[in-house]
Amino acid sequence: MRLTTDLWVSAYLTRLRLADIPVYVTAKGDATAGAVIVKCATLDGQAHAVQRSYDLMTGARVWVTLAQGPEADVDATLRRQRDRDPDLWVIEVEDRQGRTLLDQPGLAD
């Protein structure tokens, strides 16, 4: 049984806030099954965005890089993705160290 997207997002936001990492939902998608993209702005004009994908070799769900580089370029990529998929959630994390916590148990898999 899978978690609904809005429940997963709520739990993710809570974990980030408990770690004192600023986070914002910049686009809210479908509450039950919308895909999620996490953008991390490092506050130096750079950013990267990751999305969930399947590793075809192992069948595991993994986070893969969608875009990386100047923040304006990453934002343009996210706008195009959102134009194609209005059910898409976009979460923006702001952290100079680039932490998203997506490598932690419960979020990595």
Backbone as ProteinMPNN parsed JSONL, in Angstrom:
{"seq_chain_A": "MRLTTDLWVSAYLTRLRLADIPVYVTAKGDATAGAVIVKCATLDGQAHAVQRSYDLMTGARVWVTLAQGPEADVDATLRRQRDRDPDLWVIEVEDRQGRTLLDQPGLAD", "coords_chain_A": {"N_chain_A": [[0.845, -1.177, 0.0], [0.621, 2.172, -0.897], [1.664, 5.401, 0.234], [-0.333, 8.368, 0.178], [0.34, 11.175, -1.916], [0.093, 13.74, -0.743], [0.282, 13.13, 1.986], [2.874, 12.047, 2.149], [4.357, 14.314, 1.37], [3.698, 16.081, 3.454], [4.89, 14.753, 5.66], [7.56, 14.841, 4.828], [8.06, 17.617, 4.735], [7.827, 18.163, 7.46], [10.025, 16.729, 8.51], [12.158, 18.168, 7.355], [11.753, 20.704, 8.476], [12.132, 20.113, 11.18], [14.834, 19.72, 11.113], [15.675, 22.255, 10.831], [15.768, 23.287, 8.218], [14.891, 25.408, 5.706], [11.891, 25.182, 3.807], [9.584, 25.032, 1.079], [6.423, 24.64, -0.496], [6.1, 24.982, -3.762], [4.528, 24.344, -5.875], [1.521, 22.739, -5.914], [0.337, 19.56, -6.429], [-1.608, 16.747, -7.561], [-3.34, 15.317, -4.902], [-3.445, 12.618, -4.213], [-1.899, 11.008, -5.969], [0.11, 12.452, -7.265], [3.236, 13.206, -8.859], [6.483, 14.003, -7.441], [8.818, 16.612, -7.358], [11.868, 17.656, -6.066], [13.483, 20.578, -5.429], [16.608, 21.971, -4.717], [17.928, 24.842, -3.585], [20.985, 26.406, -3.282], [21.529, 28.896, -2.422], [23.447, 30.444, -3.621], [23.057, 31.13, -6.169], [22.962, 28.783, -7.522], [21.408, 25.582, -8.146], [19.753, 22.402, -7.742], [17.62, 19.82, -8.991], [15.636, 17.033, -8.176], [13.964, 13.956, -8.973], [11.648, 11.235, -8.444], [12.346, 7.98, -9.578], [12.459, 4.77, -11.216], [14.85, 2.263, -10.742], [15.776, 0.318, -13.222], [17.35, -1.934, -13.215], [17.351, -2.948, -10.599], [14.796, -2.576, -9.671], [14.235, -0.869, -7.67], [13.033, 2.144, -6.117], [14.357, 5.274, -6.77], [16.013, 8.453, -6.252], [16.646, 10.678, -8.795], [18.721, 12.966, -10.629], [17.207, 15.682, -12.142], [17.677, 18.258, -13.08], [20.429, 20.553, -12.978], [22.457, 23.264, -11.967], [22.718, 26.767, -12.837], [20.323, 28.578, -10.938], [18.159, 29.839, -12.262], [18.012, 28.409, -14.668], [17.359, 25.855, -13.743], [14.862, 26.439, -12.616], [13.471, 27.066, -14.985], [13.397, 24.561, -16.224], [11.775, 23.238, -14.373], [9.385, 24.66, -14.68], [8.677, 23.897, -17.294], [8.285, 21.146, -16.873], [6.12, 21.23, -15.122], [4.21, 22.446, -16.757], [3.73, 20.337, -18.491], [2.741, 18.425, -16.772], [0.269, 18.917, -14.754], [-0.392, 17.78, -12.33], [1.831, 17.593, -10.835], [3.933, 17.966, -8.008], [5.989, 20.5, -6.64], [8.648, 20.978, -4.598], [10.541, 23.228, -2.773], [13.674, 23.465, -1.38], [15.818, 25.275, 0.715], [19.125, 25.471, 1.236], [22.369, 26.051, 2.143], [24.294, 24.068, 2.216], [23.276, 22.171, 0.576], [21.58, 20.18, 1.48], [18.971, 17.811, 1.4], [17.812, 15.777, 2.717], [16.921, 13.507, 1.478], [18.405, 11.253, 1.329], [18.09, 9.849, 3.599], [16.806, 7.206, 5.765], [13.554, 6.009, 4.979], [13.003, 8.121, 3.327], [14.78, 7.84, 1.285], [14.147, 5.451, 0.072]], "CA_chain_A": [[0.0, 0.0, 0.0], [1.429, 3.383, -1.018], [1.198, 6.634, 0.871], [-0.777, 9.404, -0.744], [1.382, 12.183, -2.105], [-0.006, 14.83, 0.241], [0.774, 12.636, 3.266], [4.327, 11.972, 2.039], [4.864, 15.692, 1.366], [3.546, 16.606, 4.813], [5.927, 14.139, 6.495], [8.848, 15.356, 4.363], [8.169, 18.999, 5.216], [8.055, 18.105, 8.899], [11.419, 16.321, 8.751], [13.035, 19.283, 7.012], [11.586, 21.77, 9.473], [12.773, 19.656, 12.417], [16.274, 19.877, 10.902], [15.887, 23.69, 10.601], [16.041, 23.533, 6.805], [13.724, 26.066, 5.113], [11.271, 24.442, 2.714], [8.342, 25.628, 0.59], [5.729, 23.964, -1.584], [5.918, 26.017, -4.778], [3.448, 23.888, -6.747], [0.791, 21.644, -5.3], [-0.258, 18.71, -7.448], [-2.659, 15.816, -7.162], [-3.15, 14.925, -3.501], [-3.334, 11.182, -4.008], [-0.91, 10.297, -6.774], [0.974, 13.354, -8.025], [4.68, 13.02, -8.754], [7.144, 15.039, -6.635], [10.166, 17.062, -7.682], [12.461, 18.431, -4.986], [14.531, 21.5, -5.869], [17.423, 22.481, -3.62], [18.665, 26.058, -3.904], [22.092, 26.537, -2.343], [21.593, 30.311, -2.069], [24.589, 31.083, -4.282], [22.688, 31.201, -7.576], [22.947, 27.428, -8.064], [20.351, 24.712, -7.627], [19.561, 21.12, -8.409], [16.284, 19.265, -8.795], [15.598, 15.571, -8.286], [12.635, 13.351, -9.049], [11.618, 9.788, -8.212], [12.376, 7.132, -10.758], [12.722, 3.365, -10.914], [16.081, 1.67, -11.246], [15.305, -0.849, -13.965], [18.181, -3.096, -12.892], [17.014, -3.505, -9.283], [13.386, -2.376, -9.37], [14.122, 0.046, -6.528], [12.71, 3.549, -6.379], [15.524, 6.097, -6.462], [15.955, 9.861, -6.613], [17.594, 10.972, -9.871], [18.837, 14.381, -10.948], [16.443, 16.171, -13.286], [18.359, 19.468, -13.561], [21.438, 21.055, -12.06], [23.186, 24.399, -12.529], [22.182, 28.056, -12.406], [18.955, 28.433, -10.43], [17.187, 30.247, -13.283], [17.874, 27.296, -15.611], [16.624, 24.796, -13.044], [13.475, 26.905, -12.545], [12.881, 26.935, -16.323], [13.115, 23.135, -16.392], [10.623, 22.9, -13.525], [8.185, 25.236, -15.324], [8.317, 23.02, -18.421], [7.741, 19.904, -16.303], [4.801, 21.558, -14.555], [3.307, 22.667, -17.896], [3.383, 19.019, -19.03], [2.071, 17.603, -15.754], [-0.317, 19.799, -13.731], [-0.519, 17.044, -11.065], [3.165, 17.551, -10.267], [4.282, 18.764, -6.838], [7.354, 21.012, -6.63], [9.04, 21.377, -3.245], [11.818, 23.936, -2.818], [14.475, 23.454, -0.163], [16.9, 26.251, 0.674], [20.172, 25.061, 2.156], [23.701, 26.346, 1.598], [25.042, 22.81, 2.122], [22.625, 21.309, -0.406], [20.9, 19.049, 2.136], [17.547, 17.577, 1.127], [17.456, 14.642, 3.584], [16.368, 12.417, 0.681], [19.256, 10.08, 1.476], [17.813, 9.252, 4.906], [15.809, 6.116, 5.766], [12.166, 6.432, 4.852], [12.916, 9.074, 2.226], [15.65, 7.357, 0.215], [13.562, 4.297, -0.627]], "C_chain_A": [[0.892, 1.243, 0.0], [0.795, 4.533, -0.255], [0.654, 7.574, -0.188], [0.311, 10.465, -0.821], [1.296, 13.278, -1.052], [0.466, 14.397, 1.622], [2.301, 12.552, 3.257], [4.939, 13.375, 2.107], [4.791, 16.287, 2.767], [4.632, 16.056, 5.742], [7.311, 14.671, 6.118], [9.075, 16.783, 4.853], [8.465, 19.036, 6.711], [9.501, 17.731, 9.208], [12.393, 17.45, 8.44], [12.947, 20.392, 8.055], [12.21, 21.391, 10.807], [14.292, 19.779, 12.328], [16.64, 21.343, 10.656], [16.337, 23.999, 9.183], [14.788, 24.165, 6.205], [13.206, 25.301, 3.891], [9.927, 25.079, 2.371], [7.731, 24.721, -0.471], [5.433, 25.046, -2.609], [4.875, 25.633, -5.819], [2.819, 22.666, -6.106], [0.077, 20.855, -6.387], [-1.377, 17.852, -6.891], [-2.361, 15.256, -5.775], [-2.929, 13.43, -3.316], [-2.185, 10.539, -4.764], [-0.008, 11.203, -7.603], [2.441, 13.029, -7.82], [5.274, 14.199, -7.988], [8.524, 15.323, -7.207], [10.639, 17.906, -6.51], [13.596, 19.263, -5.573], [15.283, 21.964, -4.638], [18.224, 23.667, -4.126], [19.741, 26.247, -2.841], [22.4, 27.995, -2.002], [22.841, 31.019, -2.591], [24.344, 31.199, -5.784], [22.631, 29.846, -8.255], [21.811, 26.624, -7.434], [20.425, 23.364, -8.329], [18.161, 20.617, -8.081], [16.347, 17.765, -9.024], [14.147, 15.108, -8.35], [12.762, 11.857, -8.824], [11.609, 9.068, -9.542], [12.587, 5.694, -10.291], [14.06, 2.964, -11.517], [15.669, 0.365, -11.915], [16.111, -2.105, -13.664], [17.751, -3.759, -11.582], [15.533, -3.426, -8.956], [13.15, -1.428, -8.203], [13.706, 1.441, -7.001], [13.888, 4.385, -5.906], [15.248, 7.551, -6.849], [17.031, 10.121, -7.655], [17.579, 12.467, -10.175], [18.078, 14.695, -12.226], [17.155, 17.361, -13.916], [19.345, 19.925, -12.508], [22.161, 22.205, -12.746], [22.642, 25.705, -12.013], [20.701, 27.931, -12.028], [17.905, 28.809, -11.466], [16.957, 29.131, -14.308], [17.09, 26.142, -14.998], [15.148, 25.181, -12.949], [12.764, 26.773, -13.897], [12.528, 25.476, -16.612], [11.881, 22.733, -15.593], [9.331, 23.464, -14.105], [7.728, 24.356, -16.484], [7.709, 21.709, -17.925], [6.326, 20.13, -15.788], [3.778, 21.822, -15.662], [2.835, 21.346, -18.488], [2.551, 18.188, -18.065], [1.512, 18.493, -14.648], [-0.52, 19.104, -12.384], [0.793, 16.986, -10.293], [3.303, 18.48, -9.061], [5.72, 19.248, -7.007], [7.624, 21.546, -5.225], [10.408, 22.039, -3.353], [12.452, 23.979, -1.436], [15.564, 24.507, -0.334], [17.943, 25.872, 1.713], [21.526, 25.27, 1.506], [24.533, 25.08, 1.4], [24.433, 21.829, 1.112], [21.908, 20.115, 0.187], [19.427, 18.995, 1.739], [16.969, 16.511, 2.049], [16.906, 13.456, 2.807], [17.23, 11.165, 0.723], [19.006, 9.353, 2.79], [16.763, 8.153, 4.816], [14.382, 6.652, 5.745], [11.954, 7.432, 3.731], [13.721, 8.584, 1.022], [14.986, 6.23, -0.591], [12.09, 4.457, -0.869]], "O_chain_A": [[1.813, 1.347, 0.81], [-0.424, 4.626, -0.117], [1.127, 7.576, -1.324], [1.104, 10.624, 0.107], [2.321, 13.703, -0.52], [1.003, 15.218, 2.366], [2.953, 12.933, 4.229], [5.921, 13.595, 2.817], [5.738, 16.935, 3.212], [5.225, 16.805, 6.519], [8.139, 14.923, 6.994], [10.16, 17.115, 5.331], [9.266, 19.852, 7.169], [10.132, 18.344, 10.069], [13.351, 17.664, 9.182], [13.967, 20.949, 8.463], [12.76, 22.249, 11.497], [14.963, 19.925, 13.349], [17.782, 21.645, 10.31], [17.183, 24.866, 8.967], [13.73, 23.537, 6.192], [13.982, 24.836, 3.056], [9.225, 25.594, 3.241], [8.452, 24.104, -1.254], [4.611, 25.929, -2.363], [4.391, 26.488, -6.562], [3.498, 21.688, -5.795], [-0.693, 21.412, -7.169], [-2.006, 18.188, -5.888], [-1.257, 14.779, -5.513], [-2.285, 13.02, -2.35], [-1.555, 9.613, -4.251], [0.59, 10.736, -8.572], [2.845, 12.622, -6.73], [4.657, 15.261, -7.891], [9.295, 14.41, -7.501], [9.908, 18.765, -6.017], [14.547, 18.725, -6.141], [14.673, 22.312, -3.627], [19.091, 23.521, -4.987], [19.448, 26.25, -1.645], [23.414, 28.288, -1.368], [23.241, 32.06, -2.069], [25.279, 31.345, -6.57], [22.292, 29.758, -9.435], [21.325, 26.94, -6.348], [21.073, 23.213, -9.365], [17.594, 20.942, -7.038], [17.019, 17.286, -9.938], [13.236, 15.772, -7.855], [13.837, 11.28, -8.989], [10.956, 9.487, -10.498], [12.858, 5.443, -9.117], [14.358, 3.29, -12.666], [15.26, -0.582, -11.242], [15.614, -3.218, -13.836], [17.782, -4.984, -11.464], [15.057, -4.128, -8.063], [12.011, -1.207, -7.793], [13.991, 1.851, -8.126], [14.361, 4.227, -4.781], [14.37, 7.837, -7.663], [18.202, 9.817, -7.426], [16.564, 13.142, -10.002], [18.281, 14.056, -13.258], [17.232, 17.466, -15.14], [19.143, 19.72, -11.311], [22.448, 22.148, -13.942], [22.154, 25.773, -10.885], [19.929, 27.262, -12.715], [16.86, 28.163, -11.542], [15.832, 28.933, -14.765], [16.256, 25.528, -15.663], [14.276, 24.343, -13.176], [11.589, 26.411, -13.947], [11.474, 25.192, -17.181], [11.04, 21.977, -16.079], [8.288, 22.814, -14.032], [6.535, 24.099, -16.641], [6.731, 21.221, -18.491], [5.442, 19.301, -16.001], [2.608, 21.464, -15.523], [1.693, 21.23, -18.933], [1.753, 17.35, -18.483], [2.225, 18.793, -13.69], [-0.795, 19.775, -11.39], [0.856, 16.393, -9.216], [2.851, 19.625, -9.088], [6.577, 18.493, -7.466], [6.931, 22.437, -4.734], [11.328, 21.481, -3.952], [11.861, 24.455, -0.467], [16.163, 24.618, -1.403], [17.689, 25.938, 2.916], [21.797, 24.725, 0.436], [25.384, 25.03, 0.511], [25.015, 20.781, 0.832], [21.65, 19.137, -0.515], [18.731, 20.011, 1.744], [15.75, 16.369, 2.142], [16.463, 12.483, 3.418], [16.828, 10.121, 0.208], [19.65, 8.34, 3.064], [15.93, 8.155, 3.91], [14.061, 7.631, 6.419], [10.837, 7.576, 3.234], [13.381, 8.882, -0.123], [15.237, 6.082, -1.787], [11.46, 3.57, -1.445]]}, "name": "protein", "num_of_chains": 1, "seq": "MRLTTDLWVSAYLTRLRLADIPVYVTAKGDATAGAVIVKCATLDGQAHAVQRSYDLMTGARVWVTLAQGPEADVDATLRRQRDRDPDLWVIEVEDRQGRTLLDQPGLAD"}
